[in-house]
CSV table of C-alpha atoms in Angstrom, one decimal:
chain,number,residue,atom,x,y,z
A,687,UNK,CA,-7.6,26.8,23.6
A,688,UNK,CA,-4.2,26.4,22.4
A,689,UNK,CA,-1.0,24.7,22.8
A,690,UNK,CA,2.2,25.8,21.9
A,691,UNK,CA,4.0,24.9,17.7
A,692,UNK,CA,7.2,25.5,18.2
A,693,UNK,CA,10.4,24.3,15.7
A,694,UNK,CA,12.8,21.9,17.7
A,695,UNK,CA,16.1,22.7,18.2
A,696,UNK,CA,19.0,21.8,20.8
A,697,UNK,CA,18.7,25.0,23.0
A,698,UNK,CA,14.7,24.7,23.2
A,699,UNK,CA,14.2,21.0,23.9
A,700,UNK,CA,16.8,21.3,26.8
A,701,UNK,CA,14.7,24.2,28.2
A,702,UNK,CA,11.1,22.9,27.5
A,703,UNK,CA,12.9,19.3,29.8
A,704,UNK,CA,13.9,22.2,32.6
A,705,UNK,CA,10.3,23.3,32.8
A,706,UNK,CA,8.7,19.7,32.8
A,707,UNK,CA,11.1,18.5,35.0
A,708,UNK,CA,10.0,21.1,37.3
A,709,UNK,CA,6.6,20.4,37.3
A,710,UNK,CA,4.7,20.2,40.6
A,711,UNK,CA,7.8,21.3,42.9
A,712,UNK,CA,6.1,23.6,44.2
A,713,UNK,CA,7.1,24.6,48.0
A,714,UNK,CA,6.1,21.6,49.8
A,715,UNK,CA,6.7,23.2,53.2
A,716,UNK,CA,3.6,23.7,54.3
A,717,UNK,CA,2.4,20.2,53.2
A,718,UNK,CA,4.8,18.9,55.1
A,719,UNK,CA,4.3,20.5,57.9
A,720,UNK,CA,0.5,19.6,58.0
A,721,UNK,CA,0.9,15.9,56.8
A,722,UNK,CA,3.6,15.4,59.4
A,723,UNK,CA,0.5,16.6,61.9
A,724,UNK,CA,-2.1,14.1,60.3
A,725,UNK,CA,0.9,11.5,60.3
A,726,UNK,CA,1.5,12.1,64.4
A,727,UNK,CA,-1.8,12.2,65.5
A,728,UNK,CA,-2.8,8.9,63.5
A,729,UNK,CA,0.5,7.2,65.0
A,730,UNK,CA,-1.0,8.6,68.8
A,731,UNK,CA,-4.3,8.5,68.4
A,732,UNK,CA,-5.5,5.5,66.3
A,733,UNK,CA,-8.7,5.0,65.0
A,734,UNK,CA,-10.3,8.1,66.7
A,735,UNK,CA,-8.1,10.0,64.3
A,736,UNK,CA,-8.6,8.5,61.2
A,737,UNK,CA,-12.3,9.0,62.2
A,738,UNK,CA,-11.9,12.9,62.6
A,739,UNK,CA,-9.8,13.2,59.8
A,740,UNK,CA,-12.4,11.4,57.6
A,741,UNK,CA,-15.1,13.3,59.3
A,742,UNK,CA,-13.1,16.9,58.5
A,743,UNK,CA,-12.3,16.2,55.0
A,744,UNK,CA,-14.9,13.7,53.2
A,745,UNK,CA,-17.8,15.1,55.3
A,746,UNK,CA,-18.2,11.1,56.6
A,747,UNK,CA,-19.1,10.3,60.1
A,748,UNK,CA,-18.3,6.4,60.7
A,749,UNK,CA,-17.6,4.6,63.4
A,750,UNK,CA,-14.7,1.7,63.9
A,751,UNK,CA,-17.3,-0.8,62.8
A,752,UNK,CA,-18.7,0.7,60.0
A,753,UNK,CA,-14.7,2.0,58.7
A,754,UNK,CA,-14.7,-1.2,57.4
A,755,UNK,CA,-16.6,-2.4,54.4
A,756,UNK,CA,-18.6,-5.6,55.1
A,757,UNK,CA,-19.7,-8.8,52.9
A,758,UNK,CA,-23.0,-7.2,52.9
A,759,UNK,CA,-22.5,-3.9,51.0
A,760,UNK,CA,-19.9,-5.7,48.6
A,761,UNK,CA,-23.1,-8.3,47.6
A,762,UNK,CA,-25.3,-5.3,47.3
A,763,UNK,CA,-22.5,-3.2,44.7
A,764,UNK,CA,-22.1,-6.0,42.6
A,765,UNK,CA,-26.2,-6.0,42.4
A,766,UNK,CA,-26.1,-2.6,41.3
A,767,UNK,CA,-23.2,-3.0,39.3
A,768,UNK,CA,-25.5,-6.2,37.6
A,769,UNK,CA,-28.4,-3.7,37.2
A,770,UNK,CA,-27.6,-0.6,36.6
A,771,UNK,CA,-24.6,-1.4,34.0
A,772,UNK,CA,-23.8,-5.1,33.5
A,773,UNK,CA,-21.8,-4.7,30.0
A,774,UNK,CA,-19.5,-2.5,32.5
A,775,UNK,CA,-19.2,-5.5,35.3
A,776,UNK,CA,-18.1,-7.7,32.1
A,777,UNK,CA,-16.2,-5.4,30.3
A,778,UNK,CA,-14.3,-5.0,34.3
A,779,UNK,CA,-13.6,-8.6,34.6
A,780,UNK,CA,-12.1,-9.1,31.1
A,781,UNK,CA,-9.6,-6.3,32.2
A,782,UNK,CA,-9.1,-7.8,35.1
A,783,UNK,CA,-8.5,-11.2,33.2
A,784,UNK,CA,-6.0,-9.3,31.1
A,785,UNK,CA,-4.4,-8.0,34.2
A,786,UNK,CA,-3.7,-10.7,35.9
A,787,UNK,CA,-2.7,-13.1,32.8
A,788,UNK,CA,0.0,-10.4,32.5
A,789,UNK,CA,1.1,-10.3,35.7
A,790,UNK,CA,1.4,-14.2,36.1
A,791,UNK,CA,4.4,-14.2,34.2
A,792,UNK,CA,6.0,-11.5,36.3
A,793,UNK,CA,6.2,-14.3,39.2
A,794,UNK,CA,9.7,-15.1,40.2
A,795,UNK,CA,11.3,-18.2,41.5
A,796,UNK,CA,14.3,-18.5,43.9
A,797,UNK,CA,17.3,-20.4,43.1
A,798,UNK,CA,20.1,-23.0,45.2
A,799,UNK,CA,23.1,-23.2,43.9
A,800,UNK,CA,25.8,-25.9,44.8
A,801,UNK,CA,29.4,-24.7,45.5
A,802,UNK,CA,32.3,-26.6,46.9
A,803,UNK,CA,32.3,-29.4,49.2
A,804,UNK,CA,28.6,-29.8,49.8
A,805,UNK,CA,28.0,-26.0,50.6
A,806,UNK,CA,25.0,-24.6,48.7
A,807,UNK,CA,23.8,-20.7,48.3
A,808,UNK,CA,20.8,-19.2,47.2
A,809,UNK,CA,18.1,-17.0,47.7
A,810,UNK,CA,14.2,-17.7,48.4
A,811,UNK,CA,11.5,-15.9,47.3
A,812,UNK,CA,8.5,-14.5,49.5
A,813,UNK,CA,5.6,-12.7,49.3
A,814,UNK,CA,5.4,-9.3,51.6
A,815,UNK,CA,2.6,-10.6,54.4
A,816,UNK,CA,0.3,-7.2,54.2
A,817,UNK,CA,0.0,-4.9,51.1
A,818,UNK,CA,-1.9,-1.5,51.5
A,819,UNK,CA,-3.5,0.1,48.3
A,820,UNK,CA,-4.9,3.4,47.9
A,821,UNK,CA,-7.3,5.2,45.4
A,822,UNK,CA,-8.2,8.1,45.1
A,823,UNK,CA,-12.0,9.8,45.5
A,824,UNK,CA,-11.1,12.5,43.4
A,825,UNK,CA,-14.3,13.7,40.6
A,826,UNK,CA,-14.7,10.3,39.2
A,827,UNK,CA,-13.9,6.5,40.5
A,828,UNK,CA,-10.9,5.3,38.7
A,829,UNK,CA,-11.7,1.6,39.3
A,830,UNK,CA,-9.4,0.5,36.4
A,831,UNK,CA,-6.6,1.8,39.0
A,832,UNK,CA,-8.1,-0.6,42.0
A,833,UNK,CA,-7.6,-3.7,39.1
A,834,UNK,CA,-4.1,-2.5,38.3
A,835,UNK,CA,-2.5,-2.0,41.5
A,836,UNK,CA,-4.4,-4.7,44.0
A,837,UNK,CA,-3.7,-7.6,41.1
A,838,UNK,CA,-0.1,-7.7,41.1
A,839,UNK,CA,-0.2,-8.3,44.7
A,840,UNK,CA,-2.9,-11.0,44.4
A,841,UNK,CA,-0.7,-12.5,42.3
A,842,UNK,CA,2.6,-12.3,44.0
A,843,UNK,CA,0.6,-14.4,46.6
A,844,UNK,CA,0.1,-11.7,49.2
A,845,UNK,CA,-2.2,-13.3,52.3
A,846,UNK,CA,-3.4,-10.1,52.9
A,847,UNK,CA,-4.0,-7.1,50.9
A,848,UNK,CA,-5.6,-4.0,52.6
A,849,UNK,CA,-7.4,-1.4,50.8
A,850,UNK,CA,-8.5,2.1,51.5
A,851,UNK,CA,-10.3,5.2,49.6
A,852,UNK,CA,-12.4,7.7,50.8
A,853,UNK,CA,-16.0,7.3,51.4
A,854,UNK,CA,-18.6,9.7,49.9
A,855,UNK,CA,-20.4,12.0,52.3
A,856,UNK,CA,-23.5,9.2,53.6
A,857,UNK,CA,-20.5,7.1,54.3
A,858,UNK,CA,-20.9,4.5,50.9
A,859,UNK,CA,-17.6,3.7,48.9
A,860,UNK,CA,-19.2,4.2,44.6
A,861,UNK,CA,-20.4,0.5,43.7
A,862,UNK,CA,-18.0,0.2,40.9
A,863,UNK,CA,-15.2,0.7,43.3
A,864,UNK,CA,-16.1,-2.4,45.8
A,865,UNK,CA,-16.5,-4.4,42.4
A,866,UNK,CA,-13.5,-3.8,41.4
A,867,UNK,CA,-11.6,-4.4,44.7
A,868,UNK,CA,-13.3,-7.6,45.1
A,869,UNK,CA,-12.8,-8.9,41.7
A,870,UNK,CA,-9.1,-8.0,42.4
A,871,UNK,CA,-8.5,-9.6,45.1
A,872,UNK,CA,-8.3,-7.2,47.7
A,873,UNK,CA,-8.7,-9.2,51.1
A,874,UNK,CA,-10.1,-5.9,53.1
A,875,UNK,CA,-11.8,-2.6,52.4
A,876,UNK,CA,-11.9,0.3,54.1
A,877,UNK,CA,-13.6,3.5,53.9
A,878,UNK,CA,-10.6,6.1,54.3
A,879,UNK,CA,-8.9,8.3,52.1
A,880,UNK,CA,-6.4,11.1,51.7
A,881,UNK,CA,-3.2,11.7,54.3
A,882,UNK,CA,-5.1,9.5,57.3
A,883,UNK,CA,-5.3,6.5,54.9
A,884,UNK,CA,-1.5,6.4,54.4
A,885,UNK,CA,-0.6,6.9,58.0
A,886,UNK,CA,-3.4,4.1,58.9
A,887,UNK,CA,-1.9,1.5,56.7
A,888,UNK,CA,2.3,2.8,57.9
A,889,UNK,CA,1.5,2.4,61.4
A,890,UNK,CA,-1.6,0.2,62.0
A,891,UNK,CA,-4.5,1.3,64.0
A,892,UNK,CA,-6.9,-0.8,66.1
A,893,UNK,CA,-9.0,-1.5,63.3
A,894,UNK,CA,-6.9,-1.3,60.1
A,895,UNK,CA,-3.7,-3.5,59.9
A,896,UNK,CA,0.2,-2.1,59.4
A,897,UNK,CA,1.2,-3.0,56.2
A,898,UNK,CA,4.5,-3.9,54.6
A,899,UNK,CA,4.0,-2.0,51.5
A,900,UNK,CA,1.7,1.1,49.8
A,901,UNK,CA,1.1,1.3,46.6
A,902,UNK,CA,-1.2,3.5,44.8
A,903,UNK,CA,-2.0,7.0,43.5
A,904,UNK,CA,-3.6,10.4,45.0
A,905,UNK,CA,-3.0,14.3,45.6
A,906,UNK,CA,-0.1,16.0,46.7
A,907,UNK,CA,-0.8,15.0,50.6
A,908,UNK,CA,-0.7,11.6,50.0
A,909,UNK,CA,1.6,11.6,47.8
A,910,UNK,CA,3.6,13.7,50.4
A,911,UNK,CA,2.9,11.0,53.5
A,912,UNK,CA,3.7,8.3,50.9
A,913,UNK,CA,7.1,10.1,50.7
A,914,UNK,CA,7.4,10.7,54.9
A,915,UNK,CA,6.4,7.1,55.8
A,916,UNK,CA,9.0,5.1,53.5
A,917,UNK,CA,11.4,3.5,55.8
A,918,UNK,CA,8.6,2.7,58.0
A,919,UNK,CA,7.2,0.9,55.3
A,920,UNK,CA,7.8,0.4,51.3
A,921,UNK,CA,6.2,2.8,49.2
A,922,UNK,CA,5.8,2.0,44.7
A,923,UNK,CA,7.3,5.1,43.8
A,924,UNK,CA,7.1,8.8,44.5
A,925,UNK,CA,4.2,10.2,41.7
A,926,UNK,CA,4.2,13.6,40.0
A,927,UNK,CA,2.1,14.7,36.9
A,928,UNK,CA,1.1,12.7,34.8
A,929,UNK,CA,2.8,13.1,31.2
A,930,UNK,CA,2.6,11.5,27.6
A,931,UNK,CA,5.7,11.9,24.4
A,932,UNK,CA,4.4,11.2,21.0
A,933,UNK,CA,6.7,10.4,18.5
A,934,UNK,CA,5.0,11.3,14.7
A,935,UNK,CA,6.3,10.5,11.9
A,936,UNK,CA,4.4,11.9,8.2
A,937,UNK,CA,2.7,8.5,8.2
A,938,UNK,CA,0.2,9.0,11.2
A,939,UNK,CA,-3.1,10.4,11.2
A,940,UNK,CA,-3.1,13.7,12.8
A,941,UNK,CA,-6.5,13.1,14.3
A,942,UNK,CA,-5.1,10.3,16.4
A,943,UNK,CA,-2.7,12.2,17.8
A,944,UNK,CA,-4.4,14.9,18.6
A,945,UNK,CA,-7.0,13.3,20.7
A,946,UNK,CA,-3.9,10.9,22.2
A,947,UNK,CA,-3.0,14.3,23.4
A,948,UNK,CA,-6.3,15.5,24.8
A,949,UNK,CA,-6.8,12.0,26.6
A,950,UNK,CA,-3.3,12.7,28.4
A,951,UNK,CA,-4.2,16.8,28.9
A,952,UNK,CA,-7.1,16.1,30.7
A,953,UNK,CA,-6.3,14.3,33.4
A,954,UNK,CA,-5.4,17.5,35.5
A,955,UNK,CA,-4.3,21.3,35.2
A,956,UNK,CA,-0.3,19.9,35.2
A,957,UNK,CA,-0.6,17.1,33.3
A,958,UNK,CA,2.2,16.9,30.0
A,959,UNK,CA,1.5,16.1,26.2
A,960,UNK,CA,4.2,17.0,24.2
A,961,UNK,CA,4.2,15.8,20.3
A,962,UNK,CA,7.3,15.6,18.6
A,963,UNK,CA,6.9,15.4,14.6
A,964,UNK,CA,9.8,14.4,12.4
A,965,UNK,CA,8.0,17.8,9.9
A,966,UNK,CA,6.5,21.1,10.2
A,967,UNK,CA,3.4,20.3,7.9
A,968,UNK,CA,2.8,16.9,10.1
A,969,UNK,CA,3.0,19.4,13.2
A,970,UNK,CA,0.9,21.9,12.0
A,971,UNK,CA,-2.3,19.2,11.2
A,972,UNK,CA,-1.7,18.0,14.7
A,973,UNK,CA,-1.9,20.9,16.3
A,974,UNK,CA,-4.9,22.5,14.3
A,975,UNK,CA,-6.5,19.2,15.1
A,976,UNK,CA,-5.6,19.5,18.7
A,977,UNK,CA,-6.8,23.1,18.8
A,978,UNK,CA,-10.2,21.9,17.3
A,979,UNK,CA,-11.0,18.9,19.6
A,980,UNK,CA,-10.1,20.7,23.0
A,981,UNK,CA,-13.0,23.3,22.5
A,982,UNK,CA,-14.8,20.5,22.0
A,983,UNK,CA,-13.8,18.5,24.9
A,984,UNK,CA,-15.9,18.6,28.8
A,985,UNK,CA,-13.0,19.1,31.2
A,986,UNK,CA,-12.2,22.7,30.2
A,987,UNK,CA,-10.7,23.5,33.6
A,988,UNK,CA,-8.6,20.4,33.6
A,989,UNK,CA,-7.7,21.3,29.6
A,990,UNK,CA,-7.0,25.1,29.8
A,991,UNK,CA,-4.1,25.0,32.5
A,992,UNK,CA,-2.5,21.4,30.9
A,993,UNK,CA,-2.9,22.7,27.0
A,994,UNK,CA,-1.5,26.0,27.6
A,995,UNK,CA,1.1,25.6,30.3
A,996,UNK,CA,2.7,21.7,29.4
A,997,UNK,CA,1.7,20.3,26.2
A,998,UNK,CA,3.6,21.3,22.8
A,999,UNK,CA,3.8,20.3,18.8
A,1000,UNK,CA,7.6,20.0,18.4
A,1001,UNK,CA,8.9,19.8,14.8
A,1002,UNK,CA,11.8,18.5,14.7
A,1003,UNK,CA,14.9,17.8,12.0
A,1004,UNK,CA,14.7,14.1,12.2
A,1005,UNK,CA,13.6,11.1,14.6
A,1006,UNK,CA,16.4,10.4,16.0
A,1007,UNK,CA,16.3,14.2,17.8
A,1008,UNK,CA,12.9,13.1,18.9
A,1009,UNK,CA,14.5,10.1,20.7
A,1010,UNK,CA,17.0,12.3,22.3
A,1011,UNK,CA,14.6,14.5,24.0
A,1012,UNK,CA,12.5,11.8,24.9
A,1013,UNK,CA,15.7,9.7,26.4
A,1014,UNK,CA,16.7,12.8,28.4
A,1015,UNK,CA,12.4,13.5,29.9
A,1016,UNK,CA,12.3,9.6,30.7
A,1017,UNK,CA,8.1,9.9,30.2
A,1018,UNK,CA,5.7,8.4,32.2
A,1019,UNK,CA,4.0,7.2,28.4
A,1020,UNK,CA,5.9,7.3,25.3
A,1021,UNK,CA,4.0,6.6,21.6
A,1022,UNK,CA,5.6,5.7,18.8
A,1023,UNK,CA,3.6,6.6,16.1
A,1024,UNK,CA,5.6,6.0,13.8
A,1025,UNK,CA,5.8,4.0,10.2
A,1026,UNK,CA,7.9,1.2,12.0
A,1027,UNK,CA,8.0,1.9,15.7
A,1028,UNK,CA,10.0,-1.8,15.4
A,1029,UNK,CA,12.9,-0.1,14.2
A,1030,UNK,CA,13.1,2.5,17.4
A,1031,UNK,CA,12.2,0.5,20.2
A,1032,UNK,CA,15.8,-0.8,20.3
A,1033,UNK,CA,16.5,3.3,20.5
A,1034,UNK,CA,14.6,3.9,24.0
A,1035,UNK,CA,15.6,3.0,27.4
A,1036,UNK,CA,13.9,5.8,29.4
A,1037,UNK,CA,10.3,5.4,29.7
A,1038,UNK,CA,7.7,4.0,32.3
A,1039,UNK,CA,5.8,2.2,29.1
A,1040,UNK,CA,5.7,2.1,25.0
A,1041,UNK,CA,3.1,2.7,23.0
A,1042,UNK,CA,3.8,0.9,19.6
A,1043,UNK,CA,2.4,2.4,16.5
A,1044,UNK,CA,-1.0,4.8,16.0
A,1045,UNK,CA,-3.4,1.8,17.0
A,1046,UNK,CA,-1.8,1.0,20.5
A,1047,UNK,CA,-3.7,4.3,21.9
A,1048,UNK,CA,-2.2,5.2,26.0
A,1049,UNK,CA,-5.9,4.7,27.2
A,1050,UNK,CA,-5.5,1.2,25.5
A,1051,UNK,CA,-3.0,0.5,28.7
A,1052,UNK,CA,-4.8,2.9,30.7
A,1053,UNK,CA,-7.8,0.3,31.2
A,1054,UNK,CA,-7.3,-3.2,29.3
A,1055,UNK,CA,-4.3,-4.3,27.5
A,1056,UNK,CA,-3.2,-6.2,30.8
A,1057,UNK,CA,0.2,-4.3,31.4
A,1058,UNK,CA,0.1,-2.2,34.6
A,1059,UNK,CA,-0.6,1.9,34.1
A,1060,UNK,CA,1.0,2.6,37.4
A,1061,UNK,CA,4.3,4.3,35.9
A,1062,UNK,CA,7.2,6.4,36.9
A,1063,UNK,CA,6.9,9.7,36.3
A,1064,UNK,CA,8.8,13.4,36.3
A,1065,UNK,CA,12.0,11.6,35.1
A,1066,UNK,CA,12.1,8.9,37.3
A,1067,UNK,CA,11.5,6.4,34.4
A,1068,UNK,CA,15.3,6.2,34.5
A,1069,UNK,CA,15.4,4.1,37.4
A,1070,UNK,CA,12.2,3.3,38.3
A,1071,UNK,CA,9.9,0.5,36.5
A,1072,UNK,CA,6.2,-0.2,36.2
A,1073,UNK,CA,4.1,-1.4,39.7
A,1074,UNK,CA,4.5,-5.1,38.8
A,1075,UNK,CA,4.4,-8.6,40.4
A,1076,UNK,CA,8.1,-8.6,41.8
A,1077,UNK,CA,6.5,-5.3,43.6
A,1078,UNK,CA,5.6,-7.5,46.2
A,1079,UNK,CA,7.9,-9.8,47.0
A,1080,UNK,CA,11.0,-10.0,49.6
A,1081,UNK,CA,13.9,-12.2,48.7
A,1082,UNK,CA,15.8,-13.9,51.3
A,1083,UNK,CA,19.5,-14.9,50.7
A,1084,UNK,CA,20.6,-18.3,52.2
A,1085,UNK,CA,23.9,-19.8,53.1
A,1086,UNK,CA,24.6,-23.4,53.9
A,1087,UNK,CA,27.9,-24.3,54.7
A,1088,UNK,CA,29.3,-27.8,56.2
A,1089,UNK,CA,32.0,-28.6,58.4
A,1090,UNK,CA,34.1,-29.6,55.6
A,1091,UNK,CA,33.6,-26.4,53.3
A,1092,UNK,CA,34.1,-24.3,56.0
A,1093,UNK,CA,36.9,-25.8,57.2
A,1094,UNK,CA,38.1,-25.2,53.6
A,1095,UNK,CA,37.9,-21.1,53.4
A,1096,UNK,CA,38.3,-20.6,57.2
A,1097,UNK,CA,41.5,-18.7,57.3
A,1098,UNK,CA,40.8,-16.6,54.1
A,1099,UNK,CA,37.7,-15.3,55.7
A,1100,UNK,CA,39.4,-14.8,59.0
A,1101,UNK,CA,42.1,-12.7,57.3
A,1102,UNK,CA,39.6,-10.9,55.5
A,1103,UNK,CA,38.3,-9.8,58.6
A,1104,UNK,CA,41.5,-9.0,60.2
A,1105,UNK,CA,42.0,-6.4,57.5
A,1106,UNK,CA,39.2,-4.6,58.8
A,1107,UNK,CA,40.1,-5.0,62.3
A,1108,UNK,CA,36.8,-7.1,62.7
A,1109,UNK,CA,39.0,-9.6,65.6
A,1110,UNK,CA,35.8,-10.8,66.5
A,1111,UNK,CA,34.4,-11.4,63.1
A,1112,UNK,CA,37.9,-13.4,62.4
A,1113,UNK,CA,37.5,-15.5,66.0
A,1114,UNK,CA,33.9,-16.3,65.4
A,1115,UNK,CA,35.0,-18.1,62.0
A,1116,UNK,CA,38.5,-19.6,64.0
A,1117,UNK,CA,36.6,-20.7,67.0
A,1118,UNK,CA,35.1,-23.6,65.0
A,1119,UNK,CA,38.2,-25.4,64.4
A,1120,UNK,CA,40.5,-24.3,67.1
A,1121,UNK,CA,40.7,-27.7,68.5
């Protein structure tokens, strides 16, 4: 299967970042429409919902008691896990060791500051009380996902962290998944998935807990009741296709790139792998290479749609027209394979993470380097930042004023108020020294 070469120029770049940045929005009417059921009947309905919704759509039939995972069948994962593959177990809780390392030096610290006359400001730092995290079923567990996103809020200090994915069809959640949620940190399990898990953990049923916060991948229906539920709680961020920018320079191994490229192509049909070479000879060994390796590759279906529909070999005049493009997409994963990616670092401020050089891999962040590989994506790498620590936190400003620095700024905060026609604003501050 192919991808496309194509020479860069102004007019093309700015239309190939039109037809990523319209990736996946598609006509979400009729999502809506159902999520919004799934969402009111949960609110109503509880936990005989989320059992028929589970029982519809994963093929599951539980009960409240057995919705939630107990000690029991965590002991017996991790025995499987120490059986069946024990170098994976290890290899796990290094990554998670990496993980949290990481994340411990994403904690944050209030501050009190003194200001005139005794009068002190400042804000306090707390952790959110309940975190929800979600993963995905999908056609393979992703437990390296359960480390990344329950971690930071183990971290942060969170008292209670809630976790849901689907259960297979006898009711079991896949061994490597409780392992991974329970070397995390997660507090709770729970054997729900899809739409119904996000309404569970916005509005609380009898057995599974509101939360504060959801964090956490999946399709477009949770993604969608991630996206109707915020206000009612927090959400991390709202997820589109996943996408990888590859910066080349004539220095990089063209095989490296290529199968950068694949790793990136298969995760689905709409997932993004754009290369942009600083020359045409660089591009064309990338993308024969490319070519080669995805008739090679096991997820054809996954390959076909991504290869030929959103992943390119760019050649381009010079790097700093590669840096352009990639400032105006904002990726999700940016590489800089480049002879001194150093020297262009300073260049990029759009991008959910940065890939330094052509031995820092994207899986490499993927599973074990220790920062987190939930990331902004479709552009939103702008504004938004990497799931982190801070993530789960709340700050709380404080003021603490005396009689005497009050009495010192009274009127100026009374007339201030007066200006808005706030009377009662300017009384409440007069009343205290009207005597």
């Amino acid at each position: 299967m192919k991808c496309k070469l194509v020479k860069g120029t102004k007019d093309n770049l700015k239309e190939l970042c039109d037809t990523l940045g319209a990736r996946g929005k598609m006509d979400l009417g009729p999502i809506i429409t159902t999520v919004q059921g799934v969402l009111d009947d949960i609110k109503a309905n509880g936990d005989e919902a989320v059992l028929k919704y589970t029982e519809k759509f994963d093929g599951a039939k539980l009960t409240p008691e057995t919705m939630k995972v107990t000690k029991e069948e965590i002991d017996e994962a991790f025995s499987l896990m120490e059986k069946e593959d024990p170098e994976l177990l290890r290899i796990m809780k290094q990554a998670a060791n990496n993980i949290r390392i990481f994340h411990e030096q994403q904690k944050e610290d209030g501050f009190m500051m003194d200001t005139a006359k005794g009068s002190k400001i400042g804000v306090v730092v707390r952790p959110i009380t309940v975190a929800g995290v979600y993963v995905p079923g999908g056609t393979a567990p992703l437990p390296s996902t359960v480390l990344m996103d329950v971690i930071p809020a183990s971290v942060a200090g969170v008292p209670r962290i809630v976790f849901c994915t689907p259960p297979r069809k006898d009711g079991t959640i896949a061994p490597v998944i409780l392992a991974a949620a329970s070397i995390a940190g997660a507090t709770e399990i729970y054997k729900v998935g899809g739409a119904q898990a996000i309404a569970a953990m916005a509005y609380g049923t009898k057995t599974i807990p509101r939360t504060d916060k959801i964090c956490g991948p999946g399709n477009i229906f949770v993604n969608t009741a991630k996206r109707l539920v915020f206000g009612q709680v927090d959400i991390d961020m709202f997820a589109g296709p996943s996408e990888v920018i590859i910066i080349a320079d004539k220095t990089v191994n063209p095989e490296f790139v290529a199968a950068d490229m694949l790793a990136q192509a298969e995760h689905d049909k709409m997932a993004s792998a754009i290369v942009l070479a600083t020359d045409e000879e660089t591009a064309k060994k990338i993308h024969a290479a490319a070519d080669r390796r995805s008739d090679e590759a096991s997820r054809q279906a996954q390959l076909e749609g991504s290869m030929e529909n959103y992943c390119s070999v760019i050649y381009v005049d010079d790097i700093d027209t590669a840096i352009a493009f990639s400032e105006e997409l904002a990726p999700e994963h940016l590489e800089l394979c480049v002879e001194n990616p150093e020297s262009v670092l300073p260049k990029i401020n759009n991008a959910g993470a940065v890939f330094m050089g052509q031995y820092t891999p994207e899986p490499l962040g993927d599973y074990f380097a220790g920062p987190n590989h939930t990331l902004p994506t479709s552009g939103t790498a702008r504004f938004f930042s990497p799931l982190n620590t801070g993530d789960f936190y709340k700050k709380m400003s404080v003021i603490n004023y005396n009689e005497e620095s009050l009495k010192e700024v009274y009127k100026d905060v009374a007339k201030f108020a007066r200006s808005e026609g706030l009377t009662c604003h300017a009384a409440s501050i007069e009343s205290r020294f009207e005597a």
